[in-house]
PDB file of C-alpha atoms in Angstrom:
ATOM      1  CA  MET A   1     -55.772 -57.368  42.983  1.00  0.00           C
ATOM      2  CA  MET A   2     -55.088 -55.103  40.714  1.00  0.00           C
ATOM      3  CA  LYS A   3     -55.157 -51.916  43.644  1.00  0.00           C
ATOM      4  CA  ASN A   4     -52.548 -53.612  45.621  1.00  0.00           C
ATOM      5  CA  GLN A   5     -49.826 -53.892  42.446  1.00  0.00           C
ATOM      6  CA  LEU A   6     -50.752 -50.289  41.852  1.00  0.00           C
ATOM      7  CA  ALA A   7     -49.816 -49.411  45.104  1.00  0.00           C
ATOM      8  CA  GLY A   8     -47.056 -51.543  45.129  1.00  0.00           C
ATOM      9  CA  LEU A   9     -45.413 -49.565  42.183  1.00  0.00           C
ATOM     10  CA  MET A  10     -46.342 -46.396  43.085  1.00  0.00           C
ATOM     11  CA  LYS A  11     -44.624 -47.652  46.704  1.00  0.00           C
ATOM     12  CA  GLN A  12     -41.378 -48.550  44.565  1.00  0.00           C
ATOM     13  CA  ALA A  13     -41.369 -45.555  42.264  1.00  0.00           C
ATOM     14  CA  GLN A  14     -41.302 -43.296  45.615  1.00  0.00           C
ATOM     15  CA  ALA A  15     -38.464 -45.123  47.206  1.00  0.00           C
ATOM     16  CA  MET A  16     -36.696 -45.246  44.308  1.00  0.00           C
ATOM     17  CA  GLN A  17     -37.133 -41.299  43.835  1.00  0.00           C
ATOM     18  CA  ASP A  18     -35.920 -40.684  47.284  1.00  0.00           C
ATOM     19  CA  ASN A  19     -33.109 -42.859  46.487  1.00  0.00           C
ATOM     20  CA  MET A  20     -32.031 -40.892  43.205  1.00  0.00           C
ATOM     21  CA  LYS A  21     -32.243 -37.540  45.493  1.00  0.00           C
ATOM     22  CA  LYS A  22     -29.672 -39.000  47.710  1.00  0.00           C
ATOM     23  CA  ALA A  23     -27.451 -40.577  45.624  1.00  0.00           C
ATOM     24  CA  GLN A  24     -27.389 -36.959  43.356  1.00  0.00           C
ATOM     25  CA  GLU A  25     -26.776 -35.194  46.805  1.00  0.00           C
ATOM     26  CA  ALA A  26     -23.687 -37.523  47.170  1.00  0.00           C
ATOM     27  CA  LEU A  27     -22.598 -37.170  43.743  1.00  0.00           C
ATOM     28  CA  ALA A  28     -21.966 -33.337  44.385  1.00  0.00           C
ATOM     29  CA  LEU A  29     -19.762 -34.433  47.120  1.00  0.00           C
ATOM     30  CA  ILE A  30     -17.386 -36.633  45.408  1.00  0.00           C
ATOM     31  CA  GLU A  31     -14.281 -34.706  43.733  1.00  0.00           C
ATOM     32  CA  VAL A  32     -12.426 -35.948  40.552  1.00  0.00           C
ATOM     33  CA  GLU A  33      -9.119 -34.402  38.866  1.00  0.00           C
ATOM     34  CA  GLY A  34      -8.659 -33.942  35.314  1.00  0.00           C
ATOM     35  CA  GLN A  35      -5.150 -33.410  34.350  1.00  0.00           C
ATOM     36  CA  ALA A  36      -3.641 -32.616  30.527  1.00  0.00           C
ATOM     37  CA  GLY A  37       0.447 -32.374  30.057  1.00  0.00           C
ATOM     38  CA  ALA A  38       1.628 -34.717  32.323  1.00  0.00           C
ATOM     39  CA  GLY A  39       0.102 -33.441  35.332  1.00  0.00           C
ATOM     40  CA  MET A  40       0.801 -30.070  34.615  1.00  0.00           C
ATOM     41  CA  VAL A  41      -2.601 -28.522  34.992  1.00  0.00           C
ATOM     42  CA  LYS A  42      -5.120 -30.263  36.835  1.00  0.00           C
ATOM     43  CA  VAL A  43      -8.833 -28.959  37.234  1.00  0.00           C
ATOM     44  CA  VAL A  44     -10.541 -30.714  40.361  1.00  0.00           C
ATOM     45  CA  MET A  45     -14.968 -30.699  39.717  1.00  0.00           C
ATOM     46  CA  THR A  46     -17.384 -32.428  41.633  1.00  0.00           C
ATOM     47  CA  CYS A  47     -19.584 -35.181  39.829  1.00  0.00           C
ATOM     48  CA  LYS A  48     -22.273 -32.639  39.333  1.00  0.00           C
ATOM     49  CA  ASN A  49     -19.462 -30.576  37.080  1.00  0.00           C
ATOM     50  CA  ASP A  50     -18.828 -27.728  40.018  1.00  0.00           C
ATOM     51  CA  VAL A  51     -15.367 -26.829  39.354  1.00  0.00           C
ATOM     52  CA  LYS A  52     -13.860 -26.571  42.670  1.00  0.00           C
ATOM     53  CA  ARG A  53      -9.772 -25.901  41.231  1.00  0.00           C
ATOM     54  CA  VAL A  54      -7.713 -25.370  38.438  1.00  0.00           C
ATOM     55  CA  SER A  55      -3.734 -25.917  39.015  1.00  0.00           C
ATOM     56  CA  ILE A  56      -1.539 -24.476  36.570  1.00  0.00           C
ATOM     57  CA  ASP A  57       2.131 -25.023  36.651  1.00  0.00           C
ATOM     58  CA  PRO A  58       4.287 -21.826  36.997  1.00  0.00           C
ATOM     59  CA  SER A  59       6.508 -23.138  34.639  1.00  0.00           C
ATOM     60  CA  LEU A  60       3.893 -22.691  32.172  1.00  0.00           C
ATOM     61  CA  LEU A  61       3.023 -19.208  32.728  1.00  0.00           C
ATOM     62  CA  GLY A  62       5.940 -18.213  30.238  1.00  0.00           C
ATOM     63  CA  ASP A  63       4.880 -20.447  27.329  1.00  0.00           C
ATOM     64  CA  ASP A  64       2.965 -20.180  24.572  1.00  0.00           C
ATOM     65  CA  LYS A  65      -0.717 -18.848  25.429  1.00  0.00           C
ATOM     66  CA  ASP A  66      -2.107 -21.471  22.859  1.00  0.00           C
ATOM     67  CA  MET A  67      -0.612 -24.276  24.376  1.00  0.00           C
ATOM     68  CA  LEU A  68      -1.678 -23.459  27.727  1.00  0.00           C
ATOM     69  CA  GLU A  69      -5.344 -22.936  26.642  1.00  0.00           C
ATOM     70  CA  ASP A  70      -5.174 -26.075  25.273  1.00  0.00           C
ATOM     71  CA  LEU A  71      -3.855 -28.240  28.085  1.00  0.00           C
ATOM     72  CA  VAL A  72      -6.651 -26.790  30.368  1.00  0.00           C
ATOM     73  CA  ALA A  73      -9.373 -27.184  27.967  1.00  0.00           C
ATOM     74  CA  ALA A  74      -7.924 -30.894  27.943  1.00  0.00           C
ATOM     75  CA  ALA A  75      -7.616 -31.098  31.864  1.00  0.00           C
ATOM     76  CA  PHE A  76     -11.471 -30.002  32.264  1.00  0.00           C
ATOM     77  CA  ASN A  77     -12.455 -32.741  29.550  1.00  0.00           C
ATOM     78  CA  ASP A  78     -10.626 -35.617  31.521  1.00  0.00           C
ATOM     79  CA  ALA A  79     -12.347 -34.199  34.383  1.00  0.00           C
ATOM     80  CA  VAL A  80     -15.806 -33.955  32.827  1.00  0.00           C
ATOM     81  CA  ARG A  81     -15.390 -37.517  31.608  1.00  0.00           C
ATOM     82  CA  LYS A  82     -14.412 -39.026  34.933  1.00  0.00           C
ATOM     83  CA  ALA A  83     -16.747 -37.546  36.756  1.00  0.00           C
ATOM     84  CA  GLU A  84     -19.439 -38.699  34.168  1.00  0.00           C
ATOM     85  CA  ALA A  85     -17.933 -42.238  34.258  1.00  0.00           C
ATOM     86  CA  THR A  86     -17.872 -41.935  38.265  1.00  0.00           C
ATOM     87  CA  ALA A  87     -21.623 -40.827  38.506  1.00  0.00           C
ATOM     88  CA  SER A  88     -23.100 -43.471  35.434  1.00  0.00           C
ATOM     89  CA  GLU A  89     -20.911 -46.037  38.290  1.00  0.00           C
ATOM     90  CA  LYS A  90     -22.442 -45.069  41.204  1.00  0.00           C
ATOM     91  CA  MET A  91     -26.417 -44.452  39.640  1.00  0.00           C
ATOM     92  CA  SER A  92     -25.915 -47.616  38.081  1.00  0.00           C
ATOM     93  CA  GLY A  93     -27.242 -49.905  41.062  1.00  0.00           C
ATOM     94  CA  LEU A  94     -30.344 -47.568  41.128  1.00  0.00           C
ATOM     95  CA  THR A  95     -31.658 -48.227  37.556  1.00  0.00           C
ATOM     96  CA  ALA A  96     -30.776 -52.158  37.970  1.00  0.00           C
ATOM     97  CA  GLY A  97     -33.555 -54.285  36.714  1.00  0.00           C
ATOM     98  CA  MET A  98     -35.607 -51.334  35.811  1.00  0.00           C
ATOM     99  CA  PRO A  99     -36.864 -51.786  32.197  1.00  0.00           C
ATOM    100  CA  LEU A 100     -35.280 -48.961  30.451  1.00  0.00           C
ATOM    101  CA  PRO A 101     -35.968 -48.532  27.211  1.00  0.00           C
ATOM    102  CA  PRO A 102     -32.427 -48.871  25.117  1.00  0.00           C
ATOM    103  CA  GLY A 103     -30.140 -45.836  24.930  1.00  0.00           C
ATOM    104  CA  PHE A 104     -32.427 -43.930  27.900  1.00  0.00           C
ATOM    105  CA  LYS A 105     -30.025 -42.292  30.103  1.00  0.00           C
ATOM    106  CA  MET A 106     -31.284 -40.970  33.874  1.00  0.00           C
ATOM    107  CA  PRO A 107     -31.040 -37.225  34.297  1.00  0.00           C
ATOM    108  CA  PHE A 108     -27.410 -37.377  35.944  1.00  0.00           C
TER     109      PHE A 108
END
């Protein structure tokens, strides 16, 4: 009986590992957009934090350099938050029902 239980657990662990790998691959394809300055600065990145595009409204190019830098940083931060939220949502189904310790975060 014990051997069968262990084999079952190993099979479940392997299936979960395969599902995690597929989910990680899917996250690399999902893009999110962060914005700042009412959409005048936009950052598009994947849920694996690979930046794809940065768009800056031409009207900002003549403005204050410090303000533009702040807007770019804010757009990046917005994109990162959206990527993290999307990744967490997509991965939550894989960890549902798993007895994880409080505060434990899966590597994604």
